[in-house]
Amino acid sequence: MAHIGTSGWSYDHWNGVLYPPGLASRHRLAHYVAAFDTVEVNATFYHWARDTTFAGWRERTPQGFQMAVKAPRGLTHARKLFQPEVWLERMARGLHALADRRGPLLVQLPPDLERDDERLDWFLARTPTWMRPVVEFRHPSWHHDEVFAMLQRRGAAYCVMSGAGLECILRATAPLVYVRLHGPDTGALYAGSYSDADLSWWADRIREWEAHGRDVYAYFNNDGAGHAVRNARTLRSFLA
């Protein structure tokens, strides 16, 4: 099954694209869930939400909706996965509050963190499999068969990336495939709008993963000018 959405849902510049002009920010999630069945929560990267906030998101979303959650930068960028136990306990409380709305957990590593198999393996060994961790590597040294094998052994998904300066490697290491589409602009991340030809190509890749029994989560992160919304809608239409 494929879940197609965007990275985040509350942007002022989406007024007139996804939201009616002038819509209050507190009503944006209701409009989002009417259009998509999943979202990637990026706000948790900057500030991990309270347990009550996660519970509130669950109450405000329909049955079957999936919220992928991004791990906090305190864990990934400040600590660089070192001594993760306190963060894992805190994250577990919030993710449990999401209950059946909980999607995968995105763990984005910083671009200056070079390959360190022992560090990553230690983290993954302590991350409960029910969290369905997904690892996004931003340093190219991680792209090695031994690392992919480690992810597979630990039941963690490799994050497939599309974006300026990022190598697009089509690898599946878990029962789910996670794709982050950061925009087609070759000079800057999060910029530009994917062409229909690009999106048709991604639709074919998603069908291939589905044919092998894998669930696919794909999120557009090129939010500027509402490109993410339009691209997600088009990709969904190609998969319909």
mmCIF file of C-alpha atoms in Angstrom:
data_model
loop_
_atom_site.group_PDB
_atom_site.id
_atom_site.type_symbol
_atom_site.label_atom_id
_atom_site.label_comp_id
_atom_site.label_asym_id
_atom_site.label_seq_id
_atom_site.Cartn_x
_atom_site.Cartn_y
_atom_site.Cartn_z
ATOM 1 C CA MET A 1 0.000 0.000 0.000
ATOM 2 C CA ALA A 2 1.230 3.492 -0.827
ATOM 3 C CA HIS A 3 0.806 6.496 1.461
ATOM 4 C CA ILE A 4 1.487 9.828 -0.273
ATOM 5 C CA GLY A 5 1.657 13.131 1.591
ATOM 6 C CA THR A 6 3.764 16.156 2.450
ATOM 7 C CA SER A 7 6.357 17.097 5.046
ATOM 8 C CA GLY A 8 4.316 19.223 7.414
ATOM 9 C CA TRP A 9 0.846 20.621 6.935
ATOM 10 C CA SER A 10 0.808 24.180 8.262
ATOM 11 C CA TYR A 11 2.294 26.739 5.867
ATOM 12 C CA ASP A 12 1.039 30.272 5.296
ATOM 13 C CA HIS A 13 1.883 30.058 1.588
ATOM 14 C CA TRP A 14 -0.497 27.112 1.156
ATOM 15 C CA ASN A 15 -3.462 29.434 1.542
ATOM 16 C CA GLY A 16 -5.309 29.287 -1.750
ATOM 17 C CA VAL A 17 -3.551 26.011 -2.626
ATOM 18 C CA LEU A 18 -4.723 23.573 0.036
ATOM 19 C CA TYR A 19 -6.536 25.914 2.403
ATOM 20 C CA PRO A 20 -9.160 28.569 1.724
ATOM 21 C CA PRO A 21 -7.620 32.051 1.838
ATOM 22 C CA GLY A 22 -7.544 33.434 5.360
ATOM 23 C CA LEU A 23 -8.128 30.110 7.096
ATOM 24 C CA ALA A 24 -6.968 30.163 10.725
ATOM 25 C CA SER A 25 -3.932 27.961 11.350
ATOM 26 C CA ARG A 26 -5.800 25.871 13.927
ATOM 27 C CA HIS A 27 -8.115 24.615 11.166
ATOM 28 C CA ARG A 28 -5.389 23.607 8.695
ATOM 29 C CA LEU A 29 -5.027 20.009 9.862
ATOM 30 C CA ALA A 30 -8.723 19.358 9.261
ATOM 31 C CA HIS A 31 -8.345 20.488 5.645
ATOM 32 C CA TYR A 32 -5.160 18.470 5.225
ATOM 33 C CA VAL A 33 -6.667 15.158 6.375
ATOM 34 C CA ALA A 34 -9.539 15.654 3.952
ATOM 35 C CA ALA A 35 -7.000 15.647 1.102
ATOM 36 C CA PHE A 36 -4.325 13.131 2.198
ATOM 37 C CA ASP A 37 -4.088 9.975 4.311
ATOM 38 C CA THR A 38 -0.628 10.632 5.758
ATOM 39 C CA VAL A 39 1.730 13.415 6.816
ATOM 40 C CA GLU A 40 5.333 13.671 7.940
ATOM 41 C CA VAL A 41 5.564 15.663 11.170
ATOM 42 C CA ASN A 42 8.672 17.838 10.917
ATOM 43 C CA ALA A 43 7.971 20.101 13.892
ATOM 44 C CA THR A 44 9.105 17.373 16.290
ATOM 45 C CA PHE A 45 12.635 17.714 14.910
ATOM 46 C CA TYR A 46 12.879 21.250 16.292
ATOM 47 C CA HIS A 47 10.873 20.712 19.479
ATOM 48 C CA TRP A 48 9.592 17.332 20.614
ATOM 49 C CA ALA A 49 5.893 17.710 21.367
ATOM 50 C CA ARG A 50 4.202 16.988 24.670
ATOM 51 C CA ASP A 51 2.386 13.681 25.060
ATOM 52 C CA THR A 52 -0.904 15.564 25.136
ATOM 53 C CA THR A 53 -0.103 17.100 21.741
ATOM 54 C CA PHE A 54 0.357 13.653 20.216
ATOM 55 C CA ALA A 55 -2.908 12.544 21.779
ATOM 56 C CA GLY A 56 -4.586 15.648 20.341
ATOM 57 C CA TRP A 57 -3.303 14.857 16.851
ATOM 58 C CA ARG A 58 -4.785 11.401 17.152
ATOM 59 C CA GLU A 59 -8.163 12.834 18.141
ATOM 60 C CA ARG A 60 -8.126 15.285 15.223
ATOM 61 C CA THR A 61 -7.289 12.754 12.513
ATOM 62 C CA PRO A 62 -9.532 10.057 11.012
ATOM 63 C CA GLN A 63 -9.143 6.327 11.372
ATOM 64 C CA GLY A 64 -6.547 5.010 8.949
ATOM 65 C CA PHE A 65 -4.557 8.269 8.877
ATOM 66 C CA GLN A 66 -0.799 7.808 9.377
ATOM 67 C CA MET A 67 1.565 10.354 10.963
ATOM 68 C CA ALA A 68 5.249 9.713 10.327
ATOM 69 C CA VAL A 69 7.234 11.515 13.023
ATOM 70 C CA LYS A 70 10.705 13.006 12.728
ATOM 71 C CA ALA A 71 13.083 12.297 15.608
ATOM 72 C CA PRO A 72 14.317 15.362 17.540
ATOM 73 C CA ARG A 73 17.562 17.075 16.618
ATOM 74 C CA GLY A 74 18.572 16.815 20.264
ATOM 75 C CA LEU A 75 19.063 13.108 19.589
ATOM 76 C CA THR A 76 20.269 13.164 15.986
ATOM 77 C CA HIS A 77 22.260 16.390 15.662
ATOM 78 C CA ALA A 78 23.271 17.400 19.189
ATOM 79 C CA ARG A 79 23.940 13.924 20.627
ATOM 80 C CA LYS A 80 24.490 12.248 17.256
ATOM 81 C CA LEU A 81 22.729 9.125 18.553
ATOM 82 C CA PHE A 82 25.033 8.906 21.598
ATOM 83 C CA GLN A 83 23.344 7.614 24.771
ATOM 84 C CA PRO A 84 19.884 7.537 23.156
ATOM 85 C CA GLU A 85 18.017 5.857 26.010
ATOM 86 C CA VAL A 86 16.497 9.008 27.554
ATOM 87 C CA TRP A 87 15.332 10.256 24.167
ATOM 88 C CA LEU A 88 13.931 6.848 23.206
ATOM 89 C CA GLU A 89 11.885 6.712 26.393
ATOM 90 C CA ARG A 90 10.502 10.191 25.763
ATOM 91 C CA MET A 91 9.717 9.438 22.123
ATOM 92 C CA ALA A 92 7.990 6.203 23.061
ATOM 93 C CA ARG A 93 5.477 8.067 25.228
ATOM 94 C CA GLY A 94 4.512 10.424 22.431
ATOM 95 C CA LEU A 95 4.336 7.708 19.797
ATOM 96 C CA HIS A 96 2.191 5.523 22.069
ATOM 97 C CA ALA A 97 -0.182 8.485 22.430
ATOM 98 C CA LEU A 98 -0.611 8.484 18.632
ATOM 99 C CA ALA A 99 -1.686 4.832 18.907
ATOM 100 C CA ASP A 100 -3.156 3.605 15.603
ATOM 101 C CA ARG A 101 -2.274 6.890 13.827
ATOM 102 C CA ARG A 102 1.445 6.243 14.305
ATOM 103 C CA GLY A 103 3.505 5.895 11.146
ATOM 104 C CA PRO A 104 7.283 5.325 10.848
ATOM 105 C CA LEU A 105 9.896 7.210 12.871
ATOM 106 C CA LEU A 106 12.256 9.250 10.669
ATOM 107 C CA VAL A 107 15.808 9.510 12.006
ATOM 108 C CA GLN A 108 17.676 12.076 9.901
ATOM 109 C CA LEU A 109 21.407 12.087 10.551
ATOM 110 C CA PRO A 110 23.367 15.354 10.206
ATOM 111 C CA PRO A 111 25.432 15.985 7.070
ATOM 112 C CA ASP A 112 28.670 16.148 9.076
ATOM 113 C CA LEU A 113 28.178 12.732 10.691
ATOM 114 C CA GLU A 114 30.354 10.321 8.738
ATOM 115 C CA ARG A 115 29.901 6.572 8.695
ATOM 116 C CA ASP A 116 30.129 5.023 12.157
ATOM 117 C CA ASP A 117 28.690 1.513 12.079
ATOM 118 C CA GLU A 118 29.130 0.887 15.791
ATOM 119 C CA ARG A 119 27.276 4.059 16.758
ATOM 120 C CA LEU A 120 24.352 3.356 14.427
ATOM 121 C CA ASP A 121 24.124 -0.308 15.386
ATOM 122 C CA TRP A 122 24.070 0.600 19.092
ATOM 123 C CA PHE A 123 21.197 3.005 18.467
ATOM 124 C CA LEU A 124 19.174 0.630 16.326
ATOM 125 C CA ALA A 125 19.663 -2.241 18.769
ATOM 126 C CA ARG A 126 17.955 -0.134 21.437
ATOM 127 C CA THR A 127 15.187 1.252 19.244
ATOM 128 C CA PRO A 128 12.008 -0.844 19.581
ATOM 129 C CA THR A 129 10.982 -2.407 16.288
ATOM 130 C CA TRP A 130 7.415 -1.158 16.780
ATOM 131 C CA MET A 131 8.727 2.368 16.175
ATOM 132 C CA ARG A 132 9.559 1.320 12.587
ATOM 133 C CA PRO A 133 12.719 3.433 12.362
ATOM 134 C CA VAL A 134 13.778 4.967 9.054
ATOM 135 C CA VAL A 135 17.311 6.332 8.697
ATOM 136 C CA GLU A 136 18.097 9.228 6.373
ATOM 137 C CA PHE A 137 21.820 9.583 5.690
ATOM 138 C CA ARG A 138 23.090 12.991 4.638
ATOM 139 C CA HIS A 139 26.809 12.080 4.465
ATOM 140 C CA PRO A 140 27.720 9.942 1.423
ATOM 141 C CA SER A 141 30.096 7.694 3.399
ATOM 142 C CA TRP A 142 27.084 5.777 4.750
ATOM 143 C CA HIS A 143 26.086 4.504 1.327
ATOM 144 C CA HIS A 144 27.703 1.099 1.555
ATOM 145 C CA ASP A 145 26.390 -2.451 1.312
ATOM 146 C CA GLU A 146 27.521 -3.223 4.870
ATOM 147 C CA VAL A 147 25.396 -0.363 6.184
ATOM 148 C CA PHE A 148 22.381 -1.488 4.175
ATOM 149 C CA ALA A 149 22.875 -4.994 5.579
ATOM 150 C CA MET A 150 22.924 -3.581 9.109
ATOM 151 C CA LEU A 151 19.656 -1.753 8.506
ATOM 152 C CA GLN A 152 18.082 -4.939 7.203
ATOM 153 C CA ARG A 153 19.361 -6.957 10.170
ATOM 154 C CA ARG A 154 17.895 -4.421 12.602
ATOM 155 C CA GLY A 155 14.603 -4.086 10.737
ATOM 156 C CA ALA A 156 15.216 -0.424 9.906
ATOM 157 C CA ALA A 157 14.279 1.205 6.605
ATOM 158 C CA TYR A 158 16.713 3.129 4.429
ATOM 159 C CA CYS A 159 15.355 6.549 3.454
ATOM 160 C CA VAL A 160 15.343 6.994 -0.312
ATOM 161 C CA MET A 161 16.084 10.627 -1.145
ATOM 162 C CA SER A 162 15.538 12.961 -4.081
ATOM 163 C CA GLY A 163 17.053 16.434 -3.964
ATOM 164 C CA ALA A 164 19.970 18.690 -4.835
ATOM 165 C CA GLY A 165 23.290 17.153 -3.830
ATOM 166 C CA LEU A 166 21.665 13.966 -2.536
ATOM 167 C CA GLU A 167 22.354 10.593 -4.103
ATOM 168 C CA CYS A 168 19.135 8.827 -5.083
ATOM 169 C CA ILE A 169 19.655 5.176 -4.153
ATOM 170 C CA LEU A 170 16.714 2.822 -4.563
ATOM 171 C CA ARG A 171 17.255 0.396 -1.687
ATOM 172 C CA ALA A 172 14.664 -1.438 0.386
ATOM 173 C CA THR A 173 15.924 -2.786 3.729
ATOM 174 C CA ALA A 174 12.641 -3.274 5.603
ATOM 175 C CA PRO A 175 9.000 -4.220 4.995
ATOM 176 C CA LEU A 176 8.368 -0.520 4.302
ATOM 177 C CA VAL A 177 10.014 1.859 1.846
ATOM 178 C CA TYR A 178 10.305 5.514 2.841
ATOM 179 C CA VAL A 179 10.865 8.223 0.222
ATOM 180 C CA ARG A 180 11.588 11.921 0.848
ATOM 181 C CA LEU A 181 11.215 14.141 -2.201
ATOM 182 C CA HIS A 182 13.106 17.340 -1.414
ATOM 183 C CA GLY A 183 12.497 18.970 -4.780
ATOM 184 C CA PRO A 184 13.894 18.667 -8.330
ATOM 185 C CA ASP A 185 15.946 21.871 -8.294
ATOM 186 C CA THR A 186 19.592 20.945 -8.884
ATOM 187 C CA GLY A 187 20.913 23.985 -7.046
ATOM 188 C CA ALA A 188 18.935 24.042 -3.814
ATOM 189 C CA LEU A 189 17.021 21.669 -1.588
ATOM 190 C CA TYR A 190 13.272 22.068 -1.048
ATOM 191 C CA ALA A 191 12.857 23.981 -4.305
ATOM 192 C CA GLY A 192 11.088 23.466 -7.606
ATOM 193 C CA SER A 193 8.172 21.396 -8.782
ATOM 194 C CA TYR A 194 8.500 17.844 -10.122
ATOM 195 C CA SER A 195 7.385 17.365 -13.708
ATOM 196 C CA ASP A 196 4.690 14.889 -14.662
ATOM 197 C CA ALA A 197 7.428 12.753 -16.212
ATOM 198 C CA ASP A 198 9.341 12.726 -12.922
ATOM 199 C CA LEU A 199 6.224 11.797 -10.979
ATOM 200 C CA SER A 200 5.291 9.077 -13.460
ATOM 201 C CA TRP A 201 8.771 7.588 -12.935
ATOM 202 C CA TRP A 202 8.283 7.612 -9.160
ATOM 203 C CA ALA A 203 4.837 6.037 -9.567
ATOM 204 C CA ASP A 204 6.477 3.153 -11.448
ATOM 205 C CA ARG A 205 9.038 2.686 -8.656
ATOM 206 C CA ILE A 206 6.307 2.673 -6.026
ATOM 207 C CA ARG A 207 4.359 0.047 -7.952
ATOM 208 C CA GLU A 208 7.494 -2.107 -8.098
ATOM 209 C CA TRP A 209 7.971 -1.891 -4.333
ATOM 210 C CA GLU A 210 4.299 -2.671 -3.770
ATOM 211 C CA ALA A 211 4.561 -5.671 -6.088
ATOM 212 C CA HIS A 212 7.198 -7.040 -3.701
ATOM 213 C CA GLY A 213 4.784 -6.698 -0.784
ATOM 214 C CA ARG A 214 6.237 -3.511 0.699
ATOM 215 C CA ASP A 215 4.289 -0.555 2.064
ATOM 216 C CA VAL A 216 5.509 2.774 0.697
ATOM 217 C CA TYR A 217 5.511 6.147 2.448
ATOM 218 C CA ALA A 218 6.403 9.083 0.184
ATOM 219 C CA TYR A 219 6.537 12.703 1.333
ATOM 220 C CA PHE A 220 7.125 15.870 -0.656
ATOM 221 C CA ASN A 221 9.292 18.437 1.110
ATOM 222 C CA ASN A 222 9.307 21.139 -1.601
ATOM 223 C CA ASP A 223 6.694 23.208 0.216
ATOM 224 C CA GLY A 224 7.427 26.531 -1.486
ATOM 225 C CA ALA A 225 4.572 27.931 -3.592
ATOM 226 C CA GLY A 226 2.524 24.859 -2.684
ATOM 227 C CA HIS A 227 4.577 22.599 -4.971
ATOM 228 C CA ALA A 228 4.481 19.760 -2.417
ATOM 229 C CA VAL A 229 0.686 19.748 -2.384
ATOM 230 C CA ARG A 230 0.364 19.746 -6.164
ATOM 231 C CA ASN A 231 3.069 17.102 -6.629
ATOM 232 C CA ALA A 232 1.540 14.822 -3.987
ATOM 233 C CA ARG A 233 -1.868 15.123 -5.622
ATOM 234 C CA THR A 234 -0.428 14.309 -9.044
ATOM 235 C CA LEU A 235 1.540 11.301 -7.803
ATOM 236 C CA ARG A 236 -1.563 9.959 -6.088
ATOM 237 C CA SER A 237 -3.540 10.354 -9.299
ATOM 238 C CA PHE A 238 -0.889 8.392 -11.220
ATOM 239 C CA LEU A 239 -1.150 5.582 -8.664
ATOM 240 C CA ALA A 240 -4.941 5.535 -8.608
#
